[in-house]
Amino acid sequence: MKPSLLTIIFAGLFLIVSSCKEEAKEQAPQKPNIVFIMSDDHAYQAISAYDDRLITTPNIDRIAKEGMLFTNASVTNSICAPSRAVILTGKHSHMNGKIDNISPFDTTNVTFPQLLQKAGYQTAMFGKLHFGNNPKGFDEFKILPGQGDYYNPRFITATGDTTVTGYVTDITTDLTLDWLKKRRKPNKPFMLMYLHKAPHRSWMPAPRHYKEFTKNTYPLPSTLFDDYASRETTAGPAEMNILKHMTLRYDLKITDEVLEELNIKEHLGIGGLRKFNPEQRAEWDKVYGPINEAFKKEYANMNDSTLMVWKYQRYMQDYLGTIAAVDENVGRVLDYLDQEGLAENTLVVYTSDQGFYLGEHGWFDKRFMYNESFKTPLLIKWPNIITPGTTEDEMVQNLDFAQTFLEVAGVTAPEDMQGKSLVPLLKGEKEKWDRDAVYYHYYEYPAEHAVKRHYGIATKEYKLIHFYYDVDVWELYDREKDPQELNNVYNDPAYAEVVSEMKEKLTELRKKYKDSDALGNQYIQLYKDKGLIE
C-alpha cells in the first residue's frame, strides 16, 4: 500500500522540524557562561571550606570541591563600593576614581560587562551593586538602592522601582532563577552577576535562621582582647571595637524600651525593623523579646570583659545566621545549573567584596590591610578545565576578575586594565604566573570607623604598610611567623634587609600601577574641597 500524499507531507515536516532542533542544538553557545556570585562582607573565616569552627556552608563548599579554593586572594581597597568598582573596571581605585563610599562612580569607565555584552553575551545583574542606578552593560538588572534592606526590599529596575515582600537573600535568588528560567536565551552565552546584601551590617537573619542561630555559642577569637601593642597609633584609634563601638540597638537588636530602662543612650535605631509588616514583627519579637529580657536582667552584673563576650556572641549569632541563608540560596542556583545541563559549560565564582573581622583584634568591619580584612574568599569551578578539589596559594586579587572573564569569553582586555587573568592558574599552568606581590591602598579617612589612610604591599612571606596623612608610620609583618599580625617588626634590626627589599618592591608596584604620593595628595585635597577635612 502506497503512502498518501498527506502522510508524505507530514513525514517531510517531521524531518524538517527534527533537523531544525538538531541545528539549534549545534548552535547552542560554545563560549562558557559566567556566574559571578558575590556576598557583602563575607569573611573567609565564615566559610567551612576555609574554617569550619563557626559555620558549615556545604553549598558554597561545593564550588571548592568541584573546582579551586584560593587561599591568598585579596582586595585592593577593603571597602564595599570601591571593591565593586575595581571588579567591574579591572583598575585600582586611584585609576577608576571610586576611592571610597562617598565619591560617585565615574560612568565613563569601561566595565567588563559592557565588553561581554558587545561580544554577544546576554548579561544580567540581581542584588546589591551599592552605587549607581543604571549599571552599564546589562540587558536586565534589579538592584537594591544603596545598602538595601533585609526585609521587604525595594529594587531598582530599568523600568521603575518595585518592592518585594520577603527576605532579601531569598528574593535575590528568586529573581536570578526567574531570569535563568524565563528570559535567558539558550542560543547565547550569558554572564550573570548574582549579588547578595548579606552578611552586611546590621545582620538580620531570616526567621528560619534566627530561631536557630540565636541559641548558639561560638568559640572566642584568641585576639578578642588585643591591646594593639606596637600598633598604638594605627590599629589603636580605629572605631570598630566590639565592646566600644558595636551598638546595642542598631547592631545587637536591644530595644529602645530596654535601653531607656537601663539608662543607655545610643543614636542608631534598630536597622531594618521599619520595613517589617505586622506578621514579620510578631515573629521577630517572639525570639528577640526574650533576648532583650535576659540582657536587662544580666546587664547590671556585666563588666567590660563579660559585656565584650556577650556582644561577640550576639554578633556571631546574627552575622552567621544571615550567611546560612546565603549558603542555602547558592545551593538553589547550583542545583538549577546542574539540573538544566548548564553546569558543564559554566564558570562559577563565589567571592566577597572584601574580608571582615569576626572579633579578631576585638573588631568588626574591615578597611585595614591587616589579614582578615585584606583577604577575601575566592572559590571557582569550571568543569573540564579546573581539576576538582584544587587549592591555589598564589597571590591573586579582585583586580584580576575582569581580565579573567574577558579571556574566558575570548575577548581582548583593554590595555589600561591592571589585573592579570587567572586562567593560567585555573588550567593548572602555574609556570605562566609570575606575580609575587600585590598592592593595596585605602583612602576613606577621616570617616566612619576612623581607619587611617594607608597603602602597602604583600607577598606570601611579608606585609609592608605605610600609614599617612595625619601620621607617618611604617609597619612590617612576618606573615609566616606572625600570621595574626600582632608584632610590627619594622624597626627590628633583624628585618632591616627585608624592609629594604619590600620598600623597593613597593616603589616598583606603585610605579607599575601609576600610584604616587602626588596622586594621594590630590585625593586628600578632594576631601578638603568637599569639606570632609580641614
mmCIF file of N, CA and C in Angstrom, residues 234 368-370 439-443 452-457 463-477 488 490 503 506 510 516-517 521:
data_model
loop_
_atom_site.group_PDB
_atom_site.id
_atom_site.type_symbol
_atom_site.label_atom_id
_atom_site.label_comp_id
_atom_site.label_asym_id
_atom_site.label_seq_id
_atom_site.Cartn_x
_atom_site.Cartn_y
_atom_site.Cartn_z
ATOM 1 N N THR A 234 48.061 53.243 64.936
ATOM 2 C CA THR A 234 47.418 52.808 63.692
ATOM 3 C C THR A 234 46.178 51.982 63.986
ATOM 4 N N PHE A 368 41.176 47.862 56.997
ATOM 5 C CA PHE A 368 42.619 47.712 57.164
ATOM 6 C C PHE A 368 43.222 46.731 56.158
ATOM 7 N N MET A 369 44.527 46.886 55.947
ATOM 8 C CA MET A 369 45.263 45.901 55.160
ATOM 9 C C MET A 369 45.631 44.681 56.011
ATOM 10 N N TYR A 370 45.293 44.708 57.283
ATOM 11 C CA TYR A 370 45.526 43.537 58.126
ATOM 12 C C TYR A 370 44.703 42.356 57.598
ATOM 13 N N TYR A 439 49.326 44.906 45.619
ATOM 14 C CA TYR A 439 49.311 46.296 46.106
ATOM 15 C C TYR A 439 47.944 46.644 46.678
ATOM 16 N N TYR A 440 47.951 47.501 47.713
ATOM 17 C CA TYR A 440 46.727 47.890 48.428
ATOM 18 C C TYR A 440 46.776 49.377 48.754
ATOM 19 N N HIS A 441 45.590 50.047 48.693
ATOM 20 C CA HIS A 441 45.542 51.461 49.083
ATOM 21 C C HIS A 441 44.138 51.782 49.598
ATOM 22 N N TYR A 442 44.078 52.278 50.846
ATOM 23 C CA TYR A 442 42.809 52.641 51.490
ATOM 24 C C TYR A 442 42.776 54.151 51.717
ATOM 25 N N TYR A 443 41.628 54.781 51.392
ATOM 26 C CA TYR A 443 41.545 56.245 51.361
ATOM 27 C C TYR A 443 40.531 56.867 52.321
ATOM 28 N N LYS A 452 42.868 54.887 59.406
ATOM 29 C CA LYS A 452 43.719 55.886 58.748
ATOM 30 C C LYS A 452 44.101 55.465 57.331
ATOM 31 N N ARG A 453 44.361 56.462 56.510
ATOM 32 C CA ARG A 453 44.803 56.200 55.130
ATOM 33 C C ARG A 453 46.105 55.404 55.148
ATOM 34 N N HIS A 454 46.171 54.434 54.267
ATOM 35 C CA HIS A 454 47.409 53.662 54.192
ATOM 36 C C HIS A 454 47.495 52.929 52.856
ATOM 37 N N TYR A 455 48.703 52.610 52.487
ATOM 38 C CA TYR A 455 48.945 51.776 51.312
ATOM 39 C C TYR A 455 50.033 50.783 51.671
ATOM 40 N N GLY A 456 50.132 49.728 50.873
ATOM 41 C CA GLY A 456 51.131 48.727 51.221
ATOM 42 C C GLY A 456 51.274 47.648 50.177
ATOM 43 N N ILE A 457 52.142 46.712 50.487
ATOM 44 C CA ILE A 457 52.464 45.601 49.592
ATOM 45 C C ILE A 457 52.506 44.320 50.415
ATOM 46 N N LYS A 463 54.388 41.565 54.836
ATOM 47 C CA LYS A 463 53.461 42.640 54.504
ATOM 48 C C LYS A 463 54.036 43.955 55.026
ATOM 49 N N LEU A 464 54.164 44.925 54.136
ATOM 50 C CA LEU A 464 54.689 46.250 54.478
ATOM 51 C C LEU A 464 53.580 47.278 54.269
ATOM 52 N N ILE A 465 53.303 48.087 55.307
ATOM 53 C CA ILE A 465 52.208 49.062 55.246
ATOM 54 C C ILE A 465 52.733 50.436 55.651
ATOM 55 N N HIS A 466 52.298 51.460 54.910
ATOM 56 C CA HIS A 466 52.617 52.839 55.269
ATOM 57 C C HIS A 466 51.331 53.600 55.567
ATOM 58 N N PHE A 467 51.154 54.035 56.821
ATOM 59 C CA PHE A 467 50.039 54.874 57.227
ATOM 60 C C PHE A 467 50.460 56.330 57.091
ATOM 61 N N TYR A 468 49.574 57.154 56.492
ATOM 62 C CA TYR A 468 49.965 58.536 56.194
ATOM 63 C C TYR A 468 48.801 59.484 56.426
ATOM 64 N N TYR A 469 48.967 60.708 56.085
ATOM 65 C CA TYR A 469 48.064 61.853 56.214
ATOM 66 C C TYR A 469 48.270 62.549 57.557
ATOM 67 N N ASP A 470 47.696 62.041 58.659
ATOM 68 C CA ASP A 470 47.913 62.685 59.959
ATOM 69 C C ASP A 470 48.898 61.905 60.822
ATOM 70 N N VAL A 471 49.459 60.828 60.243
ATOM 71 C CA VAL A 471 50.560 60.076 60.874
ATOM 72 C C VAL A 471 51.551 59.734 59.781
ATOM 73 N N ASP A 472 52.715 59.266 60.173
ATOM 74 C CA ASP A 472 53.716 58.775 59.215
ATOM 75 C C ASP A 472 54.351 57.550 59.849
ATOM 76 N N VAL A 473 53.668 56.420 59.700
ATOM 77 C CA VAL A 473 54.054 55.203 60.412
ATOM 78 C C VAL A 473 54.189 54.054 59.417
ATOM 79 N N TRP A 474 55.287 53.313 59.557
ATOM 80 C CA TRP A 474 55.506 52.116 58.739
ATOM 81 C C TRP A 474 55.354 50.884 59.622
ATOM 82 N N GLU A 475 54.771 49.818 59.042
ATOM 83 C CA GLU A 475 54.654 48.551 59.751
ATOM 84 C C GLU A 475 55.084 47.414 58.830
ATOM 85 N N LEU A 476 55.762 46.426 59.409
ATOM 86 C CA LEU A 476 56.162 45.216 58.675
ATOM 87 C C LEU A 476 55.722 44.012 59.492
ATOM 88 N N TYR A 477 55.108 43.055 58.809
ATOM 89 C CA TYR A 477 54.672 41.823 59.467
ATOM 90 C C TYR A 477 55.265 40.616 58.763
ATOM 91 N N ASN A 488 54.636 44.322 65.013
ATOM 92 C CA ASN A 488 55.235 45.158 63.984
ATOM 93 C C ASN A 488 56.750 45.097 64.116
ATOM 94 N N TYR A 490 58.971 46.372 61.927
ATOM 95 C CA TYR A 490 59.585 47.331 61.008
ATOM 96 C C TYR A 490 60.907 47.869 61.550
ATOM 97 N N LYS A 503 60.456 47.717 50.492
ATOM 98 C CA LYS A 503 60.259 49.103 50.043
ATOM 99 C C LYS A 503 60.596 49.247 48.558
ATOM 100 N N LEU A 506 57.726 47.824 46.743
ATOM 101 C CA LEU A 506 56.588 48.733 46.839
ATOM 102 C C LEU A 506 56.728 49.879 45.842
ATOM 103 N N ARG A 510 54.070 50.627 42.845
ATOM 104 C CA ARG A 510 53.374 51.916 42.751
ATOM 105 C C ARG A 510 53.594 52.535 41.368
ATOM 106 N N SER A 516 50.995 57.232 43.379
ATOM 107 C CA SER A 516 52.097 58.061 43.874
ATOM 108 C C SER A 516 51.616 58.904 45.034
ATOM 109 N N ASP A 517 52.568 59.512 45.759
ATOM 110 C CA ASP A 517 52.226 60.438 46.835
ATOM 111 C C ASP A 517 51.478 61.644 46.282
ATOM 112 N N ASN A 521 47.869 62.866 47.482
ATOM 113 C CA ASN A 521 47.599 64.231 47.952
ATOM 114 C C ASN A 521 46.433 64.861 47.196
#
